[in-house]
Short mmCIF file of C-alpha atoms in Angstrom, two decimals:
data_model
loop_
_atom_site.label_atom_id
_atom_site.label_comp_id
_atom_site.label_asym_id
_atom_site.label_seq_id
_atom_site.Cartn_x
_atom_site.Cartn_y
_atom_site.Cartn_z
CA UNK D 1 83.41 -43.90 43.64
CA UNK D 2 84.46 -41.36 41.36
CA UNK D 3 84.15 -43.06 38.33
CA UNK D 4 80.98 -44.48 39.35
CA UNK D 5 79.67 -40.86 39.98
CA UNK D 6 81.35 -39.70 36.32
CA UNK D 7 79.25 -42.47 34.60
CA UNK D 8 76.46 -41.88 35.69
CA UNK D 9 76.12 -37.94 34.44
CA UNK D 10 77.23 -39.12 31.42
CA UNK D 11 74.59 -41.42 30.97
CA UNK D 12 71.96 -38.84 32.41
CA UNK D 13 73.19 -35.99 29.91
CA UNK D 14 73.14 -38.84 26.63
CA UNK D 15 69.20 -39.62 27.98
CA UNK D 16 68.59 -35.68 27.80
CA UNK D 17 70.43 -35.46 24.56
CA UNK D 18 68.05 -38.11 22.95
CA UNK D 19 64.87 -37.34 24.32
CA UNK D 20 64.98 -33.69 23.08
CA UNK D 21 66.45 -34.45 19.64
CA UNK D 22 62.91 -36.91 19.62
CA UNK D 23 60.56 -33.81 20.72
CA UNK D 24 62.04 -31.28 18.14
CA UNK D 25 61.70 -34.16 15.35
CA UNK D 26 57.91 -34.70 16.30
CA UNK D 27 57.70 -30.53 16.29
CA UNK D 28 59.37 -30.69 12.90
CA UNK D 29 57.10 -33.11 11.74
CA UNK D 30 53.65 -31.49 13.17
CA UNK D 31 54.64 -28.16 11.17
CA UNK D 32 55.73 -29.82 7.86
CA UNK D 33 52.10 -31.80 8.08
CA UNK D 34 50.50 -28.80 8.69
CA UNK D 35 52.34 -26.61 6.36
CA UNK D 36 51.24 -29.25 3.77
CA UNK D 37 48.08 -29.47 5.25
CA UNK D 38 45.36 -26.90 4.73
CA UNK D 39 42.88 -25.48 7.01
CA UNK D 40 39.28 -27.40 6.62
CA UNK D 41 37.60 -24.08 5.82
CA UNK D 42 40.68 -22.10 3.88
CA UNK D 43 41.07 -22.59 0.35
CA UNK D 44 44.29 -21.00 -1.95
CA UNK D 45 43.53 -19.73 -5.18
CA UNK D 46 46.32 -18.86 -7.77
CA UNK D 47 46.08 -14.96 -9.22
CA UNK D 48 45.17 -17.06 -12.48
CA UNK D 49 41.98 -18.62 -10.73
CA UNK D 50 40.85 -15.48 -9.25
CA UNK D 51 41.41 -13.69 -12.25
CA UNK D 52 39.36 -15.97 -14.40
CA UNK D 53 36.96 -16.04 -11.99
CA UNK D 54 36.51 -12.60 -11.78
CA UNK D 55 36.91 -12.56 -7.75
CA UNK D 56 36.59 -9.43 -6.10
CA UNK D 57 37.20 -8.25 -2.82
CA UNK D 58 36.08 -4.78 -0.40
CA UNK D 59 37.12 -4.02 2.77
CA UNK D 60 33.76 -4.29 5.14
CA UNK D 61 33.01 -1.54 7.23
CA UNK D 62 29.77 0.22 8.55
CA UNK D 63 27.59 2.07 6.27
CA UNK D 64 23.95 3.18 5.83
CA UNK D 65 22.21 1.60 2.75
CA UNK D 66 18.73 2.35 0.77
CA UNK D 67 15.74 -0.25 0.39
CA UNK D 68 13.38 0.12 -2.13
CA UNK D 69 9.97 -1.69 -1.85
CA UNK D 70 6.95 -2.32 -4.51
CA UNK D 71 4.00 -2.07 -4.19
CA UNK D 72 0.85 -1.79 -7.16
CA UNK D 73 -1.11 1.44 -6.87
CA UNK D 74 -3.92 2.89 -8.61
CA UNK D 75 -4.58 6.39 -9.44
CA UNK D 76 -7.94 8.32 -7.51
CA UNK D 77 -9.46 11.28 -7.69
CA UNK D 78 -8.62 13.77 -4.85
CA UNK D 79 -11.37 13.03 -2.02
CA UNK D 80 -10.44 16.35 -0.84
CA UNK D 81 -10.95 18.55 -4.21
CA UNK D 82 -13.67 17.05 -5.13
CA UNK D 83 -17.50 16.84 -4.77
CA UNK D 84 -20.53 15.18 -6.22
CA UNK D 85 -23.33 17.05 -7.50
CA UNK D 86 -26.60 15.50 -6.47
CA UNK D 87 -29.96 16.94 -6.05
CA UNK D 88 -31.20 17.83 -2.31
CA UNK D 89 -34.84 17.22 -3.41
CA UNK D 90 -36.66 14.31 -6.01
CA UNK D 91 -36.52 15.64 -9.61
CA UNK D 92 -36.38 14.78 -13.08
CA UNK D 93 -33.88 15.31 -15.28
CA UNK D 94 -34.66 18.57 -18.06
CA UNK D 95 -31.24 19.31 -19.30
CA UNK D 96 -27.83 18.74 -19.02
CA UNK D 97 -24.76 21.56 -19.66
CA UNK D 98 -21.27 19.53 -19.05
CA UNK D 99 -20.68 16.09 -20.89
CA UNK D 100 -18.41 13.80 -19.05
CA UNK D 101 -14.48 14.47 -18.94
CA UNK D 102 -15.37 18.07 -20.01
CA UNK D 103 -13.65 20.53 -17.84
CA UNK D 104 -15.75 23.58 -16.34
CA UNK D 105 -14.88 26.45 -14.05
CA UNK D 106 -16.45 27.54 -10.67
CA UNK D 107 -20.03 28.74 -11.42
CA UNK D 108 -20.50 27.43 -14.81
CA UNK D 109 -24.17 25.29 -14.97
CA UNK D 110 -24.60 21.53 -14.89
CA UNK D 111 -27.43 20.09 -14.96
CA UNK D 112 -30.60 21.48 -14.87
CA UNK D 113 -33.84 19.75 -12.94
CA UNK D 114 -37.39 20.32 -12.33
CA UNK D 115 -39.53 19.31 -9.11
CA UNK D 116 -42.70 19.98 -7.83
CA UNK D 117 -41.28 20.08 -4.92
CA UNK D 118 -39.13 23.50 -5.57
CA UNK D 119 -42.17 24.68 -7.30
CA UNK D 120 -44.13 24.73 -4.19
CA UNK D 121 -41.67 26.37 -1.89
CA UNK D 122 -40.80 28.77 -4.79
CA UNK D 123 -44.70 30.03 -5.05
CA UNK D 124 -44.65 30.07 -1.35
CA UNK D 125 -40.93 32.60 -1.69
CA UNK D 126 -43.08 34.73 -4.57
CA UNK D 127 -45.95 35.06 -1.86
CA UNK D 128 -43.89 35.82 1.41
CA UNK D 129 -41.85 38.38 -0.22
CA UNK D 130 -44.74 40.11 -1.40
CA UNK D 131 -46.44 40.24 2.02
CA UNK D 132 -43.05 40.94 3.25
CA UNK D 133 -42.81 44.15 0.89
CA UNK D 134 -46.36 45.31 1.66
CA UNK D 135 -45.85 45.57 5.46
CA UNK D 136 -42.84 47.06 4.90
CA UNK D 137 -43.99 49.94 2.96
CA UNK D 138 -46.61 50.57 5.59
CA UNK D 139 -46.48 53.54 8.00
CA UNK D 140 -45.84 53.06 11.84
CA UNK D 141 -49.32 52.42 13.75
CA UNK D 142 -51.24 51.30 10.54
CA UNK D 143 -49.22 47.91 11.11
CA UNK D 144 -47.84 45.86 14.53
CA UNK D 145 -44.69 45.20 15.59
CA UNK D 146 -45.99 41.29 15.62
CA UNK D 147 -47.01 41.91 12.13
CA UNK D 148 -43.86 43.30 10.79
CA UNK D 149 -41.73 40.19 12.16
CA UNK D 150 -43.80 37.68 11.32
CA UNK D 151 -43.83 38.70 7.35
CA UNK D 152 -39.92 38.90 7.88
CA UNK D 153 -40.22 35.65 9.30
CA UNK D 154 -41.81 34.00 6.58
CA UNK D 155 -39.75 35.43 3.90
CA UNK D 156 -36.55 34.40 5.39
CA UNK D 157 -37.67 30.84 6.49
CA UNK D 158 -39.23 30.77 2.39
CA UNK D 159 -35.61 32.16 1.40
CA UNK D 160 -34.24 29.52 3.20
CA UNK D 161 -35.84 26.49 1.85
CA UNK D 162 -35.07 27.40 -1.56
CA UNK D 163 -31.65 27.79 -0.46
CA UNK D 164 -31.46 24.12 0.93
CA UNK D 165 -32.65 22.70 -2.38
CA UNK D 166 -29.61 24.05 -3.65
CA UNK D 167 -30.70 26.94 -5.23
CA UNK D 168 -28.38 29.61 -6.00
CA UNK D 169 -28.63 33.51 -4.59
CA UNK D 170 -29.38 34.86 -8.27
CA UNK D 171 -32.01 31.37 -9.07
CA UNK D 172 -33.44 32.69 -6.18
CA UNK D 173 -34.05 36.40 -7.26
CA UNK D 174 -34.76 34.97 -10.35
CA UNK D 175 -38.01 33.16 -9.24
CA UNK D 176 -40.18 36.32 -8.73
CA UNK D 177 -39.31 37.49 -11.86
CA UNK D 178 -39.90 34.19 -14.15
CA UNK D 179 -43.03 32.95 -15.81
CA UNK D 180 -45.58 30.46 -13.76
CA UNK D 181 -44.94 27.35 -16.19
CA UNK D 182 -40.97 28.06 -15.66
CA UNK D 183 -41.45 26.90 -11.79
CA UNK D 184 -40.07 23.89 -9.96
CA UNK D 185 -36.55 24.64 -12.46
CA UNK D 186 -33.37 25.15 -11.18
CA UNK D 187 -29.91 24.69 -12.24
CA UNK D 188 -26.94 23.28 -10.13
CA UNK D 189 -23.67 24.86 -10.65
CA UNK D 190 -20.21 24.20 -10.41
CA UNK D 191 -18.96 25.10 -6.86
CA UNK D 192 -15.14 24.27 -7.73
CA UNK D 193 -13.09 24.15 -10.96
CA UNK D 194 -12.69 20.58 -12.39
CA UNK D 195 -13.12 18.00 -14.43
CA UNK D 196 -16.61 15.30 -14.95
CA UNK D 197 -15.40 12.45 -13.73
CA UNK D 198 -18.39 10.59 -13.73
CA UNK D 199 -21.93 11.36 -15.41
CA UNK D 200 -24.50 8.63 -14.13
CA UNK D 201 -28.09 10.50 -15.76
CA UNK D 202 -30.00 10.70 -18.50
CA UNK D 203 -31.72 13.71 -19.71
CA UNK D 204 -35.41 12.91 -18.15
CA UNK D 205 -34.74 10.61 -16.00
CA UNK D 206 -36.16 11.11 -12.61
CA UNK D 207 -33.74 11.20 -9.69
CA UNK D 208 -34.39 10.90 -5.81
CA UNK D 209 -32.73 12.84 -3.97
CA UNK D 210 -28.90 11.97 -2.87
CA UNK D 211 -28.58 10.03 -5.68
CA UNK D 212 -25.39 11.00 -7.27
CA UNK D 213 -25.41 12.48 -11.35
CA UNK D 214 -21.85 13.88 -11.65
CA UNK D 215 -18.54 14.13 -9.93
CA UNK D 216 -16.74 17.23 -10.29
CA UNK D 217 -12.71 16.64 -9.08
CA UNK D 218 -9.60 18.64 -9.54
CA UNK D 219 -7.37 16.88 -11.44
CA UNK D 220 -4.03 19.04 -11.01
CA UNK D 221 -3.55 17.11 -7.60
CA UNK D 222 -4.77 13.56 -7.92
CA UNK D 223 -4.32 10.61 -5.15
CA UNK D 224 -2.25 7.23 -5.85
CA UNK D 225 -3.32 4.25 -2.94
CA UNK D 226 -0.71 2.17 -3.01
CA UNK D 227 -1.59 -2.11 -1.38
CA UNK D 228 1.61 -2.79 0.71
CA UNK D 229 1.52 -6.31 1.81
CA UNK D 230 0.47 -6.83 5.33
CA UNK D 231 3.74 -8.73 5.52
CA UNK D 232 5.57 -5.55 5.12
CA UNK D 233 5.56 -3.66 8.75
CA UNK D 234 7.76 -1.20 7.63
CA UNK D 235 6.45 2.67 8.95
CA UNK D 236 6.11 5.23 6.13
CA UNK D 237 6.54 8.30 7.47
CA UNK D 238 3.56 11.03 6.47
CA UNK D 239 5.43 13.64 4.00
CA UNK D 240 8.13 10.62 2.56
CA UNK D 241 8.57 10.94 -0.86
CA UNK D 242 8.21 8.01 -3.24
CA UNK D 243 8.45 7.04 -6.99
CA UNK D 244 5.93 5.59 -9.04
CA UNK D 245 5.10 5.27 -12.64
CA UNK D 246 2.49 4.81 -15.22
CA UNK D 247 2.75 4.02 -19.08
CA UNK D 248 6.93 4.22 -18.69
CA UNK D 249 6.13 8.01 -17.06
CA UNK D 250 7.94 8.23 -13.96
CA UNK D 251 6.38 10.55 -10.94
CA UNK D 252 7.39 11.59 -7.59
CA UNK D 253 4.58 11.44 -5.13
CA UNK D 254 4.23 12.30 -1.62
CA UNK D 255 3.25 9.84 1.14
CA UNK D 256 -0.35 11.80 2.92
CA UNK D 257 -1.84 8.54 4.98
CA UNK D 258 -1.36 5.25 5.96
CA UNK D 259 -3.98 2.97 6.65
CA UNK D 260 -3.62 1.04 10.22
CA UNK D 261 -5.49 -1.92 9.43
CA UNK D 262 -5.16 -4.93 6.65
CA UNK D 263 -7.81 -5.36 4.11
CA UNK D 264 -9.90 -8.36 4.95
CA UNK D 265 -9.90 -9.40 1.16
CA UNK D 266 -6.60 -8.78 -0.18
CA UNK D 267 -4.38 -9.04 2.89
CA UNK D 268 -2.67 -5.77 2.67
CA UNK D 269 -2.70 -2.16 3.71
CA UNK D 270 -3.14 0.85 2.01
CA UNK D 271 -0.44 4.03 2.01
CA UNK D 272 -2.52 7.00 0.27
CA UNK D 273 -0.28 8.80 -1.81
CA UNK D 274 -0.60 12.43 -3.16
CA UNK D 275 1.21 13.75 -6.55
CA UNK D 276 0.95 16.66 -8.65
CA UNK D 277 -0.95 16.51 -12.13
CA UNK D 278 0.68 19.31 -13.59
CA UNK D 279 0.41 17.89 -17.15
CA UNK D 280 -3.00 16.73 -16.45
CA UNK D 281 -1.56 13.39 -17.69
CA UNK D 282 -2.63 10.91 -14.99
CA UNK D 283 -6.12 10.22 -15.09
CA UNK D 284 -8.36 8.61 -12.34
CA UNK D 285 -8.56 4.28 -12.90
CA UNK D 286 -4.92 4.18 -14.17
CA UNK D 287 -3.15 1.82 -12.52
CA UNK D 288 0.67 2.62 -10.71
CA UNK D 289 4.18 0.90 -10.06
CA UNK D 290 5.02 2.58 -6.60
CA UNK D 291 8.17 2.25 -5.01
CA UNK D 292 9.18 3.65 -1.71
CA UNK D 293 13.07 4.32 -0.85
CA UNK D 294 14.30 3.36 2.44
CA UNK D 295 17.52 4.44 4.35
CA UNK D 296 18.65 2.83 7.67
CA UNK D 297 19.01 4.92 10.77
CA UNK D 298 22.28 3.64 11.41
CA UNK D 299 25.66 2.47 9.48
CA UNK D 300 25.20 -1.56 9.40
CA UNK D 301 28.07 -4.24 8.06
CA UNK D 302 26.10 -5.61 4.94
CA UNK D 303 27.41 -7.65 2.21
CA UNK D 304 26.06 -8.28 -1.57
CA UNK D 305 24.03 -11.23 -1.68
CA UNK D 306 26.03 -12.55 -4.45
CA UNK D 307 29.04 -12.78 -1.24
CA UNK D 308 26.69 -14.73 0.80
CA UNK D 309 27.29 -18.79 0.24
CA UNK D 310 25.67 -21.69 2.57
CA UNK D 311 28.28 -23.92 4.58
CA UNK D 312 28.07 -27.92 4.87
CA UNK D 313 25.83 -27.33 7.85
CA UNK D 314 23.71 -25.27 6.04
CA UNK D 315 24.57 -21.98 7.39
CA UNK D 316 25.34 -18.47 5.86
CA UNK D 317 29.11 -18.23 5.59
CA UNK D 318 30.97 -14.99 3.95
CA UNK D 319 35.12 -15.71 2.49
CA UNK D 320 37.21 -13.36 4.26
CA UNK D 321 40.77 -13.08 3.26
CA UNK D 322 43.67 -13.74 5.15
CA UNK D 323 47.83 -14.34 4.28
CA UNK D 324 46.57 -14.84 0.59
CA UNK D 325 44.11 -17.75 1.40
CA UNK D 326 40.22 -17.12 1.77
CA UNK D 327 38.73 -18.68 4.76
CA UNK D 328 34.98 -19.69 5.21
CA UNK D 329 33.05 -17.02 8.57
CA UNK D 330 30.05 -17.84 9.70
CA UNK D 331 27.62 -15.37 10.22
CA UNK D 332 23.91 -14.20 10.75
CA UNK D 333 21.77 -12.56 8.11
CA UNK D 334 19.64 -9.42 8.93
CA UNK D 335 17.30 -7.26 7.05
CA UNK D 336 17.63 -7.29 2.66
CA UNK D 337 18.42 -3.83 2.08
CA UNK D 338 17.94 -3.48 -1.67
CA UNK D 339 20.90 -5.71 -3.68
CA UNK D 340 22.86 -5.75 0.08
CA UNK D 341 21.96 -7.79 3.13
CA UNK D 342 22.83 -6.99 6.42
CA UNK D 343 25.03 -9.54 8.50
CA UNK D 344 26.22 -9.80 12.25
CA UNK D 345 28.67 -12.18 13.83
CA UNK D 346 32.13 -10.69 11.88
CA UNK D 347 34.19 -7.72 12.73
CA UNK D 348 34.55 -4.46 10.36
CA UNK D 349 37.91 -4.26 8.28
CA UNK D 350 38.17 -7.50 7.09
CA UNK D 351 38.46 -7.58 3.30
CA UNK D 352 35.05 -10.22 2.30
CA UNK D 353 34.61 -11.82 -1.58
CA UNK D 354 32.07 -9.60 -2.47
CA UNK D 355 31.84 -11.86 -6.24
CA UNK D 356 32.87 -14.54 -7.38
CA UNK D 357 32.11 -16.27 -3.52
CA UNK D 358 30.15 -19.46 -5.18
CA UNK D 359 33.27 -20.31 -6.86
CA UNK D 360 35.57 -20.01 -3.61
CA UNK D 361 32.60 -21.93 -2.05
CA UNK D 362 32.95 -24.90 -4.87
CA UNK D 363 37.00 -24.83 -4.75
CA UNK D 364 36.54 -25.29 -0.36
CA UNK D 365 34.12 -28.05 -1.10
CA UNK D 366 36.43 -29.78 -3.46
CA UNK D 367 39.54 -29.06 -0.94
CA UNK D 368 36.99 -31.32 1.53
CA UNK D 369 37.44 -34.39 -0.85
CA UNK D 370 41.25 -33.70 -1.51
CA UNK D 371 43.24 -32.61 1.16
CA UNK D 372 45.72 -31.54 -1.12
CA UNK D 373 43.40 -28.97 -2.63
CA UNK D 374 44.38 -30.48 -6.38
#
């Protein structure tokens, strides 16, 4: 019974014996195989490779990057200092005093017109102001009070009409001093320093009234409107500064409006841009290279686009580095900020190929033909 008892351990502790020497051979096996083996989306490089490939690698970690975006401009005249010099009243042409591009100062004359039209109301000045000075003059109780106001009355309402035509306080003084045939001329003057920008007449031509002969602007402060795609809804902040250039000069210029709606025509918006002419060497019609500079709110994990690579499914993948080998992450792409884009779906402080990733990419495709990576 003993015996019997005695055998059988034996033979129990030889069963035990055998089947774990079988399980640790099978573990050996498993981790030589995948020693040997490499991960599907890890690739090993020698120093040699990623030498001659000029690899390179940079920790990732958040940061705030700058976007610059083009868009064609073309220089403008400064709506707001500048005006166009029309007559308020049908005339013709007698003679002009500032020749296109010329610049004049406040005051100086610029064309000079005739109408019958001012000759009227000017005879009808000369005649009011006389009546005007001859009850005047005249004693109390030789003249009414109804008398008295209604000569004022008709001088002032004369005065005024002369005024509306456009002309000026000293044309006006002038006109009961000049000779009969001079009548009906009158000179319009420059109301702001500037340059001609445009000079549409010809000396006896008639002109109606409205009808624009010059345009006077100030050219030391000239506007740049800038055609932003309407695929670009980016919001340029009123006082941003931006770069632009014209004939290889480079400019800053300062962001003033922004348009709110997209040109039926050419499918973009308009940003109105204002920068200082100090060397009067930007002229009105020249066209402008604009580029406005971006900078993102907040630090974002963005890569070169060179690190960016496309997996076997067809989806953006980044090499991070890990125990010497470089394995293939997935990610998402965000927003291109400048020569960076901005990714999602990986964790900050891994080291990423940041160049040099296409290669890595060819040398993992390769290692999917050859599992021995040769």
């Amino acid at each position: 019974m003993y015996l019997r008892n005695f055998i059988r351990y034996a033979l129990s502790c030889v069963c035990f014996i055998y089947v774990a020497n079988s399980f640790a051979s099978e573990q050996l096996h498993d981790h030589q195989e995948n020693a040997q083996t490499p991960h599907i989306n890890e690739v090993t490089l020698t120093p040699q490779q990623q030498q001659l490939a000029n690899i390179k690698v940079e920790r990732l970690a958040l940061k705030t990057h700058s976007q610059t975006v083009y868009a064609p401009g073309e220089v403008k005249a400064n709506g707001y200092a500048s005006y166009v010099v029309a007559p308020r009243v049908d005339s013709i042409v007698v003679k002009r005093h500032a020749l296109l591009g010329q610049h004049v100062n406040k005051g100086e004359p610029l064309v000079t017109l005739f109408s019958g039209e001012v000759a009227s109301r000017q005879t009808e000045f000369r005649l009011a102001e006389a009546e005007w000075q001859r009850v005047s003059k005249m004693t109390r109780g030789t003249v009414s009070e109804k008398q008295l106001l209604t000569a004022k009355a008709e001088y002032e309402v004369a005065y005024s009409r002369l005024v509306a035509f456009g002309l000026s306080k000293y044309a006006i003084e002038q006109t009961l001093t000049i000779s009969p045939e001079k009548l009906g001329e009158y000179t319009l003057f420059a109301l702001t320093s500037g340059a001609v920008l445009t000079d549409n007449f010809s000396q006896g031509q008639r002109v109606d009234s409205g009808i624009e002969l010059m345009l006077i602007a100030d050219e030391s402060a000239l506007w740049v409107e800038a055609q932003l795609s309407s695929n670009q809804d980016r919001t340029i902040a009123n006082g941003s500064v931006a770069t632009m250039q014209v004939n290889g000069n480079r400019y800053h210029a300062k962001v003033i409006q922004e348009a709110h709606t997209i040109d039926e025509q050419t499918r973009s918006r308009t940003v109105r841009l204002e920068v200082k002419n100090t060397q009067h060497s930007l002229h009105p019609g020249m066209f402008a290279d604009v580029y406005f500079h971006f900078t993102t709110e907040q630090a974002v994990l963005a890569v070169p686009e060179n690190a960016l690579t496309r997996s076997a499914d067809g989806d953006w993948q980044v090499f991070v580095v890990d125990d010497g080998g470089f394995i293939a992450k997935e990610v998402s792409v965000g927003r291109n900020l400048a020569q960076y884009r901005e990714i999602s779906g990986i964790e900050q402080g891994v080291n990423v190929v940041t160049q040099g990733a296409f290669f890595v990419a060819s040398q993992l495709a390769k290692g999917g033909f050859d599992p021995h990576n040769h």
